[in-house]
Amino acid sequence: MVVSVVLAVLLAQQIHGESPWVNDQNLGDPLRSAEAAQLPPELLDAASRLASRALLSNRAMETLEELCDDVGARLSGSAEANHAVDWCIARMKRDGFENVHAEKALVPHWVRGRCDAAMTSPRPQPMHACALGGSVGTGGKPLVASVVMTESLDSLAKLTREQVAGKIVLLTRRMTRDGGEASGYGPTVTIRGRGASAAAKLGAVGVMIRSVGTANARLPHTGNMNYEEGVPKIPAIALAAEDAEMVERLLARGTDVKVSMESTCEMEGDVESANVVADLIGREKPDEIVLLSGHLDSWDLASGAIDDGAGCVISWEAARLMHELKLRPRRTIRVVLWMSEENGSAGAKAYAVQHEAEAGKHVVAFEADSGAGRPQGFGLTCADQDLPRVQALAPLLRGLGCGAVTKGGGGADVGQLRRLAIPTMGLSQDDHWYFDYHHTTADTPDKVDPHEMSLNVAAMAVMAYAVADLEPRLAAAPPAANDRTR
Amino acid sequence: MVVSVVLAVLLAQQIHGESPWVNDQNLGDPLRSAEAAQLPPELLDAASRLASRALLSNRAMETLEELCDDVGARLSGSAEANHAVDWCIARMKRDGFENVHAEKALVPHWVRGRCDAAMTSPRPQPMHACALGGSVGTGGKPLVASVVMTESLDSLAKLTREQVAGKIVLLTRRMTRDGGEASGYGPTVTIRGRGASAAAKLGAVGVMIRSVGTANARLPHTGNMNYEEGVPKIPAIALAAEDAEMVERLLARGTDVKVSMESTCEMEGDVESANVVADLIGREKPDEIVLLSGHLDSWDLASGAIDDGAGCVISWEAARLMHELKLRPRRTIRVVLWMSEENGSAGAKAYAVQHEAEAGKHVVAFEADSGAGRPQGFGLTCADQDLPRVQALAPLLRGLGCGAVTKGGGGADVGQLRRLAIPTMGLSQDDHWYFDYHHTTADTPDKVDPHEMSLNVAAMAVMAYAVADLEPRLAAAPPAANDRTR
């Protein structure tokens, strides 16, 4: 049953051409009979029931649509984000979770305001742009200057102060739709985070970056940036790819390009918000916790369906299915919907402080924060001896096309728990299209394929149940700092 | 040479996954030796030289980028559209054309102004919207009303006045990325054109349509609409697909949805503008004209690269290549860049009046107005006996992958010449992606693949040369009215 549904889903994806990178040859065979004989029969039954129900049901998609439609965007520190906390608490209580509550966290409250950008010379041309999160505004008036164009932080560092001073720097590095590391997200997002201070050190008065993303629909991508201490804070905005390319072409033809940017954004200081926490108490070891999570806050430009409404609902629905099917694992399943991942993971940092005394009771912390593309497996950061033990559970997932359990994984939020020696586990997902919509106005529920959503819930439910039932529990992982932000 | 370049292009397209619908099996063999022996050697040589040079050269792409970057959007009646006329005239003179001049036309001048739309209940949510071309504004204040949703003009007609009066009608019909007729453009664009008057007849106070297009990037698609005489003129706007779907989902859940729309657009009456006309005088029959064309005006939201900067440049560059290669066909090649196609083809109508006396000297009028996707062939509206004569030239194009010459074709502009019995011929192009960008802010030069652009120029140059050289000339085609608008 499960297998045939999955095959139908994968086949449908191939026919529709949505996921040309799906290659059945790489998925591995579904659970072989010899492997099945090695598994506890209760675990195999539980996994089959969870996966099957997940694949037959549209409930995760419905919850995601309703979160996005009823609440909308959920920017850290905003009233809407706090509305989302209340909305989720009410829903999770109705869904049968235990100990459903908010846990307070102080989070940054940055306000976008208005952002206008235009080319002013050689001709007037409005450009599609948005301020970067955390940026200062332009002080109530437009900033007008010539553009100096460079690709990256490395090439910027080769420019002289004379070339840059008094100008607006345009950083043009591109991403590709190649997925995973090959997309170039890592080195490109560094430009978003550090470009302003790097340019300010050379005397630039403002920074424009080509949006960090792969949209080709005149969409600017927002995202967080940071100022280095002791360096002048200059305004930073992202241009739609098309507008950045127009400037690139004109400069390449030898035309002097002047631009205007005006933004009224400002950082308003920390305000009170909250993480959402809900438990499903374990049947044998209720004080040992397997944490499933996504982040509830989103950027303000859209309803945050793929970033990260989907991750929240994948974790939530995986646990809810256990409750619905009366499948309680040995240990407690805790769902946490983090606040303020986008602005520095203040919610997860607060959780780490509030729960430090019980850190040793946290067996592992899962996070789903790469959208809702087809699940591929899990990445796991754990004690060396535990990786093969979790990999031994992976055959349960090969039939779902996501049996890869690889070394190293987590997420921006659960990464904050690593200093407490808590192992972390990240859901790996096909992200070839993710950066078309990431941090844009187009991050809406229609970007989620209902079948892929169900596959993700199935993967999370099976793996979380298996790990929460595993004896002996996973050991503590050597502690480490983590500051990854997506 | 030509063949190997084409194969490389097609192979590259398949590897990049840009055109999954390309199927080499359907292209037909390149020119067979037996067919080559039937063709005038001079024609075969001319076609080979034109196609080869077109495929090796990036000049069409460069001209298109420079038009878009130097001039930008070119809305009928605007100063920018008239700037485009001057820009093209200067360039075409430099390119060696003869008789380069503007031919005046009175065109509508509709001004977009500002358009704000929002859901106001069950919660406030700004929506991405734009006014439809030709619409009236909302009279200086927001129009707020409950939404009544229906799919099409047919389903709207089944509603009662009681259900519609005082409300804003949302028309939700969707297009698909299936290309050609299967995309549903025809029946959907009818809703854009006639929806407002159909709703007003039932007492609606405003109309919102789901954008006519296939964008999934929160982009509204603009486009022309018309009011029926004697029916109240109510404002009409297009919503981004995502915003329309949010309202659909909420209504499907039984929620009453109220929306607000405010637009300041207005029709300012006719103003003077012009078509651009440039000739390449024929070597034997200079007074007989083969007309190549695209439309120079665009919507105001973007620089109109695919609609229809590409068509203008395909026609222009096809003729310019003949000049560069000193290949003068028997008859005159005339390039016409039409003004105001988007608002009712006033430029083409003016040409038909101004050139009525010499209609009989127009052998055929080509138009390219389906973007810059891979050329597939030509559609031809002509006297019955001439179709097989032009089809006999098609083997010259099979090696370019565009050997289909089918019955019936032209375009919105050259269609205005049909009442003068002038045959018309339209370039057929792969339009699977065209409606992702059509009439949106994203219609920019990056949407054009340089290799596909070159293929289009090659196709147009070869076919135009062959027809301009054909003896005897094409006969007049039975006259007909034509009001197709894209």
PDB file of N, CA, C and O in Angstrom, chain B residues 5 93 98 128 205:
ATOM      1  N   VAL B   5      25.542  23.648 -35.738  1.00  0.00           N
ATOM      2  CA  VAL B   5      25.244  24.686 -34.744  1.00  0.00           C
ATOM      3  C   VAL B   5      23.859  24.477 -34.167  1.00  0.00           C
ATOM      4  O   VAL B   5      23.636  24.541 -32.964  1.00  0.00           O
ATOM      5  N   LYS B  93      18.679  53.599 -39.460  1.00  0.00           N
ATOM      6  CA  LYS B  93      19.482  54.353 -40.439  1.00  0.00           C
ATOM      7  C   LYS B  93      20.932  53.896 -40.376  1.00  0.00           C
ATOM      8  O   LYS B  93      21.567  53.637 -41.399  1.00  0.00           O
ATOM      9  N   GLU B  98      16.847  51.765 -45.912  1.00  0.00           N
ATOM     10  CA  GLU B  98      16.457  52.895 -46.763  1.00  0.00           C
ATOM     11  C   GLU B  98      15.066  53.390 -46.350  1.00  0.00           C
ATOM     12  O   GLU B  98      14.282  52.625 -45.796  1.00  0.00           O
ATOM     13  N   HIS B 128      -1.461  41.728  -4.419  1.00  0.00           N
ATOM     14  CA  HIS B 128      -0.676  42.233  -5.547  1.00  0.00           C
ATOM     15  C   HIS B 128      -1.602  42.316  -6.759  1.00  0.00           C
ATOM     16  O   HIS B 128      -2.134  41.303  -7.204  1.00  0.00           O
ATOM     17  N   VAL B 205     -20.047  46.238  -8.616  1.00  0.00           N
ATOM     18  CA  VAL B 205     -19.436  47.561  -8.528  1.00  0.00           C
ATOM     19  C   VAL B 205     -17.974  47.558  -8.968  1.00  0.00           C
ATOM     20  O   VAL B 205     -17.381  48.605  -9.178  1.00  0.00           O
TER      21      VAL B 205
END
